[in-house]
Amino acid sequence: MKRTPLISALLICFLVAGGIVPGARAAANAYYKGVRAARSGNMHFAFMHLREYLQSNPQSSLTKDALFGIAEYYLLGSDRQRGALYLWRVIKEYPESRIKVFACAYLLAMAREDGKEELAEKLEREIVTFYNLSLVFSTFKKSEYTSALNR
């Protein structure tokens, strides 16, 4: 008789986990569908899947990659304003991530093209500061990032 509560508790745990894990798997599936679509050159489908992923999973480990991919999609389509909004969001929400440097680089190029020298200098300082801190705490001297649209 004492085993019944234990078995019930285990059954409840499996049922709850069964409901959570497939949902997380489905959300991650949207991200990877976006990556596959980008690899095959279907940027519109890649964008749709990344946006779907972002809406259903705003706090996951792949969120910054989805944000960056969406920003690139907008920039490829010449919607610099929306692309910049997503890049600023990457910088704001992930200030310690190496992806921040690449978002800053995009924004730096845009600021220079637009003749916004003050903003360009601010972004340059941000990149240099990030790299100086990175070099203090690690041994790498080169950083690369491949976005979701280029994987």
mmCIF file of C-alpha atoms in Angstrom:
data_model
loop_
_atom_site.group_PDB
_atom_site.id
_atom_site.type_symbol
_atom_site.label_atom_id
_atom_site.label_comp_id
_atom_site.label_asym_id
_atom_site.label_seq_id
_atom_site.Cartn_x
_atom_site.Cartn_y
_atom_site.Cartn_z
ATOM 1 C CA MET A 1 0.000 0.000 0.000
ATOM 2 C CA LYS A 2 2.852 2.378 0.676
ATOM 3 C CA ARG A 3 4.031 2.062 -2.925
ATOM 4 C CA THR A 4 0.835 3.574 -4.344
ATOM 5 C CA PRO A 5 1.716 7.236 -3.493
ATOM 6 C CA LEU A 6 5.223 6.732 -4.874
ATOM 7 C CA ILE A 7 3.910 5.215 -8.101
ATOM 8 C CA SER A 8 1.296 7.974 -8.383
ATOM 9 C CA ALA A 9 3.944 10.643 -7.848
ATOM 10 C CA LEU A 10 6.184 9.088 -10.484
ATOM 11 C CA LEU A 11 3.288 8.809 -12.915
ATOM 12 C CA ILE A 12 2.397 12.468 -12.393
ATOM 13 C CA CYS A 13 6.035 13.464 -12.954
ATOM 14 C CA PHE A 14 6.168 11.517 -16.213
ATOM 15 C CA LEU A 15 2.877 13.018 -17.397
ATOM 16 C CA VAL A 16 3.985 16.550 -16.572
ATOM 17 C CA ALA A 17 7.388 16.016 -18.165
ATOM 18 C CA GLY A 18 5.702 14.473 -21.192
ATOM 19 C CA GLY A 19 3.658 17.621 -21.648
ATOM 20 C CA ILE A 20 6.591 19.980 -21.211
ATOM 21 C CA VAL A 21 9.284 18.260 -23.216
ATOM 22 C CA PRO A 22 7.307 17.838 -26.461
ATOM 23 C CA GLY A 23 6.341 21.537 -26.321
ATOM 24 C CA ALA A 24 9.974 22.572 -25.939
ATOM 25 C CA ARG A 25 10.981 20.151 -28.668
ATOM 26 C CA ALA A 26 8.338 21.585 -31.017
ATOM 27 C CA ALA A 27 9.540 25.134 -30.350
ATOM 28 C CA ALA A 28 13.182 24.202 -30.993
ATOM 29 C CA ASN A 29 12.000 22.394 -34.111
ATOM 30 C CA ALA A 30 10.759 25.731 -35.484
ATOM 31 C CA TYR A 31 14.237 27.194 -35.026
ATOM 32 C CA TYR A 32 15.932 24.305 -36.821
ATOM 33 C CA LYS A 33 13.347 24.429 -39.612
ATOM 34 C CA GLY A 34 14.350 28.055 -40.044
ATOM 35 C CA VAL A 35 18.029 27.123 -40.238
ATOM 36 C CA ARG A 36 17.303 24.413 -42.819
ATOM 37 C CA ALA A 37 15.175 26.797 -44.867
ATOM 38 C CA ALA A 38 17.986 29.364 -44.848
ATOM 39 C CA ARG A 39 20.506 26.728 -45.950
ATOM 40 C CA SER A 40 18.327 25.884 -48.917
ATOM 41 C CA GLY A 41 17.940 29.555 -49.826
ATOM 42 C CA ASN A 42 14.321 29.972 -48.705
ATOM 43 C CA MET A 43 14.840 33.131 -46.668
ATOM 44 C CA HIS A 44 11.125 33.908 -46.374
ATOM 45 C CA PHE A 45 10.435 30.508 -44.806
ATOM 46 C CA ALA A 46 13.525 30.862 -42.619
ATOM 47 C CA PHE A 47 12.194 34.189 -41.372
ATOM 48 C CA MET A 48 8.740 32.740 -40.688
ATOM 49 C CA HIS A 49 10.162 29.829 -38.695
ATOM 50 C CA LEU A 50 12.570 32.020 -36.712
ATOM 51 C CA ARG A 51 9.787 34.442 -35.893
ATOM 52 C CA GLU A 52 7.542 31.545 -34.846
ATOM 53 C CA TYR A 53 10.327 30.255 -32.617
ATOM 54 C CA LEU A 54 10.887 33.669 -31.084
ATOM 55 C CA GLN A 55 7.202 34.147 -30.312
ATOM 56 C CA SER A 56 6.832 30.749 -28.663
ATOM 57 C CA ASN A 57 10.214 30.713 -26.888
ATOM 58 C CA PRO A 58 11.263 34.242 -25.906
ATOM 59 C CA GLN A 59 13.609 33.146 -23.098
ATOM 60 C CA SER A 60 15.484 30.162 -24.523
ATOM 61 C CA SER A 61 19.156 29.686 -25.293
ATOM 62 C CA LEU A 62 18.518 30.087 -29.033
ATOM 63 C CA THR A 63 16.578 33.340 -28.718
ATOM 64 C CA LYS A 64 19.593 35.552 -29.426
ATOM 65 C CA ASP A 65 20.338 33.565 -32.576
ATOM 66 C CA ALA A 66 16.730 33.879 -33.729
ATOM 67 C CA LEU A 67 16.801 37.643 -33.068
ATOM 68 C CA PHE A 68 20.016 38.025 -35.042
ATOM 69 C CA GLY A 69 18.662 35.919 -37.918
ATOM 70 C CA ILE A 70 15.499 38.016 -38.078
ATOM 71 C CA ALA A 71 17.614 41.194 -38.078
ATOM 72 C CA GLU A 72 19.656 39.838 -40.984
ATOM 73 C CA TYR A 73 16.482 38.958 -42.874
ATOM 74 C CA TYR A 74 15.259 42.529 -42.576
ATOM 75 C CA LEU A 75 18.659 43.896 -43.578
ATOM 76 C CA LEU A 76 18.798 41.613 -46.617
ATOM 77 C CA GLY A 77 15.382 42.912 -47.606
ATOM 78 C CA SER A 78 16.556 46.516 -47.239
ATOM 79 C CA ASP A 79 14.412 47.180 -44.170
ATOM 80 C CA ARG A 80 17.240 48.744 -42.202
ATOM 81 C CA GLN A 81 14.974 50.252 -39.579
ATOM 82 C CA ARG A 82 13.465 46.924 -38.482
ATOM 83 C CA GLY A 83 16.812 45.177 -38.806
ATOM 84 C CA ALA A 84 18.398 47.787 -36.562
ATOM 85 C CA LEU A 85 15.630 47.373 -33.976
ATOM 86 C CA TYR A 86 16.387 43.663 -33.701
ATOM 87 C CA LEU A 87 20.139 44.300 -33.534
ATOM 88 C CA TRP A 88 19.666 46.820 -30.721
ATOM 89 C CA ARG A 89 17.509 44.259 -28.952
ATOM 90 C CA VAL A 90 20.330 41.703 -29.212
ATOM 91 C CA ILE A 91 22.754 44.227 -27.708
ATOM 92 C CA LYS A 92 20.381 45.180 -24.899
ATOM 93 C CA GLU A 93 19.223 41.678 -23.957
ATOM 94 C CA TYR A 94 22.566 39.878 -24.385
ATOM 95 C CA PRO A 95 25.288 42.340 -23.314
ATOM 96 C CA GLU A 96 27.707 39.581 -22.258
ATOM 97 C CA SER A 97 27.284 37.409 -25.346
ATOM 98 C CA ARG A 98 29.798 37.437 -28.180
ATOM 99 C CA ILE A 99 26.900 37.934 -30.588
ATOM 100 C CA LYS A 100 26.753 41.517 -29.278
ATOM 101 C CA VAL A 101 29.967 42.367 -31.146
ATOM 102 C CA PHE A 102 28.487 41.258 -34.447
ATOM 103 C CA ALA A 103 25.295 43.224 -33.846
ATOM 104 C CA CYS A 104 27.469 46.262 -33.063
ATOM 105 C CA ALA A 105 29.452 45.703 -36.276
ATOM 106 C CA TYR A 106 26.277 45.742 -38.384
ATOM 107 C CA LEU A 107 25.059 48.878 -36.634
ATOM 108 C CA LEU A 108 28.497 50.479 -36.979
ATOM 109 C CA ALA A 109 28.448 49.960 -40.752
ATOM 110 C CA MET A 110 24.938 51.412 -40.934
ATOM 111 C CA ALA A 111 25.902 54.422 -38.798
ATOM 112 C CA ARG A 112 28.891 55.142 -41.035
ATOM 113 C CA GLU A 113 26.749 54.859 -44.174
ATOM 114 C CA ASP A 114 24.247 57.281 -42.661
ATOM 115 C CA GLY A 115 26.958 59.718 -41.554
ATOM 116 C CA LYS A 116 26.165 59.280 -37.851
ATOM 117 C CA GLU A 117 29.715 59.690 -36.586
ATOM 118 C CA GLU A 118 28.823 60.043 -32.902
ATOM 119 C CA LEU A 119 26.910 56.753 -32.963
ATOM 120 C CA ALA A 120 29.714 55.119 -34.961
ATOM 121 C CA GLU A 121 32.279 56.149 -32.337
ATOM 122 C CA LYS A 122 30.055 54.834 -29.543
ATOM 123 C CA LEU A 123 29.699 51.479 -31.307
ATOM 124 C CA GLU A 124 33.450 51.296 -31.971
ATOM 125 C CA ARG A 125 34.123 51.859 -28.252
ATOM 126 C CA GLU A 126 31.580 49.169 -27.415
ATOM 127 C CA ILE A 127 33.329 46.666 -29.682
ATOM 128 C CA VAL A 128 36.800 47.525 -28.381
ATOM 129 C CA THR A 129 35.638 47.354 -24.757
ATOM 130 C CA PHE A 130 34.010 43.987 -25.329
ATOM 131 C CA TYR A 131 37.137 42.582 -26.999
ATOM 132 C CA ASN A 132 39.433 43.966 -24.313
ATOM 133 C CA LEU A 133 37.352 42.272 -21.617
ATOM 134 C CA SER A 134 37.216 39.065 -23.640
ATOM 135 C CA LEU A 135 40.988 38.976 -24.028
ATOM 136 C CA VAL A 136 41.508 39.501 -20.314
ATOM 137 C CA PHE A 137 39.361 36.509 -19.431
ATOM 138 C CA SER A 138 40.232 34.110 -22.237
ATOM 139 C CA THR A 139 43.003 33.127 -24.590
ATOM 140 C CA PHE A 140 41.201 33.561 -27.918
ATOM 141 C CA LYS A 141 41.999 36.497 -30.166
ATOM 142 C CA LYS A 142 39.585 35.802 -32.982
ATOM 143 C CA SER A 143 35.844 35.591 -32.733
ATOM 144 C CA GLU A 144 33.458 34.231 -35.321
ATOM 145 C CA TYR A 145 29.707 33.942 -35.407
ATOM 146 C CA THR A 146 27.535 32.200 -37.947
ATOM 147 C CA SER A 147 23.968 33.415 -37.839
ATOM 148 C CA ALA A 148 20.909 31.243 -38.267
ATOM 149 C CA LEU A 149 20.537 32.486 -41.835
ATOM 150 C CA ASN A 150 24.076 31.412 -42.746
ATOM 151 C CA ARG A 151 24.406 28.001 -41.069
#
